[in-house]
Amino acid sequence: MVRPSLALAAGVELKVVQAMLGHASIVLTADTYTSVLPQVAREAAECTASLVLRDAGRIRRQGGVGPVGGA
């Protein structure tokens, strides 16, 4: 038996879990299994924030323009 919630928590891509379960739509997989894993959502947000901050620092070091809106 596939444990999709555990697979997602372990970092398996949603598309892979969809294929493992045989779901025709990734929406079904996402709606069913990702809402029960707040830690997965938190980790995704943290990773995204880290990438944004890293890229912002790189752009500033290269003399690029700051964020949109003049902040």
CSV table of C-alpha atoms in Angstrom, one decimal:
chain,number,residue,atom,x,y,z
A,1,MET,CA,0.0,0.0,0.0
A,2,VAL,CA,1.4,3.4,-1.0
A,3,ARG,CA,1.4,6.0,1.8
A,4,PRO,CA,1.1,9.2,-0.2
A,5,SER,CA,1.1,11.5,2.8
A,6,LEU,CA,4.3,10.0,4.1
A,7,ALA,CA,5.8,10.1,0.6
A,8,LEU,CA,5.0,13.8,0.3
A,9,ALA,CA,6.4,14.5,3.8
A,10,ALA,CA,9.6,12.7,2.7
A,11,GLY,CA,10.0,15.1,-0.2
A,12,VAL,CA,8.6,13.0,-3.1
A,13,GLU,CA,7.3,15.2,-5.9
A,14,LEU,CA,3.5,15.5,-6.1
A,15,LYS,CA,3.6,14.3,-9.8
A,16,VAL,CA,5.4,11.1,-8.7
A,17,VAL,CA,2.8,10.5,-6.0
A,18,GLN,CA,0.0,11.0,-8.5
A,19,ALA,CA,1.6,8.4,-10.8
A,20,MET,CA,2.1,6.0,-7.9
A,21,LEU,CA,-1.6,6.2,-7.1
A,22,GLY,CA,-2.8,6.1,-10.7
A,23,HIS,CA,-4.7,9.4,-10.3
A,24,ALA,CA,-5.7,10.9,-13.7
A,25,SER,CA,-5.6,14.4,-12.2
A,26,ILE,CA,-2.9,15.9,-10.0
A,27,VAL,CA,-5.6,18.1,-8.5
A,28,LEU,CA,-7.2,15.1,-6.9
A,29,THR,CA,-3.8,14.0,-5.4
A,30,ALA,CA,-3.0,17.5,-4.2
A,31,ASP,CA,-6.5,18.1,-2.7
A,32,THR,CA,-6.6,14.8,-1.0
A,33,TYR,CA,-3.1,14.5,0.5
A,34,THR,CA,-1.4,17.9,0.8
A,35,SER,CA,-3.9,19.6,3.0
A,36,VAL,CA,-3.2,17.1,5.8
A,37,LEU,CA,0.5,18.0,6.0
A,38,PRO,CA,1.0,21.5,7.3
A,39,GLN,CA,4.7,20.7,7.8
A,40,VAL,CA,5.1,20.1,4.1
A,41,ALA,CA,3.5,23.5,3.3
A,42,ARG,CA,5.7,25.2,5.9
A,43,GLU,CA,8.9,23.6,4.5
A,44,ALA,CA,7.9,24.6,1.0
A,45,ALA,CA,7.4,28.2,2.2
A,46,GLU,CA,10.7,28.2,4.0
A,47,CYS,CA,12.5,26.9,0.9
A,48,THR,CA,10.8,29.4,-1.3
A,49,ALA,CA,11.7,32.3,1.0
A,50,SER,CA,15.3,31.1,1.1
A,51,LEU,CA,15.6,31.1,-2.7
A,52,VAL,CA,14.0,34.5,-2.9
A,53,LEU,CA,16.4,36.0,-0.3
A,54,ARG,CA,19.4,34.3,-1.9
A,55,ASP,CA,18.5,35.6,-5.4
A,56,ALA,CA,17.8,39.1,-4.0
A,57,GLY,CA,21.3,39.2,-2.5
A,58,ARG,CA,22.9,38.0,-5.7
A,59,ILE,CA,21.1,40.6,-7.7
A,60,ARG,CA,22.1,43.4,-5.3
A,61,ARG,CA,25.8,42.2,-5.4
A,62,GLN,CA,25.7,42.4,-9.2
A,63,GLY,CA,24.4,46.0,-9.1
A,64,GLY,CA,20.9,45.0,-10.2
A,65,VAL,CA,17.7,46.8,-9.4
A,66,GLY,CA,16.0,46.3,-6.1
A,67,PRO,CA,12.6,44.9,-5.6
A,68,VAL,CA,9.6,46.2,-7.6
A,69,GLY,CA,8.1,49.2,-5.9
A,70,GLY,CA,11.3,50.9,-4.9
A,71,ALA,CA,11.6,49.2,-1.5
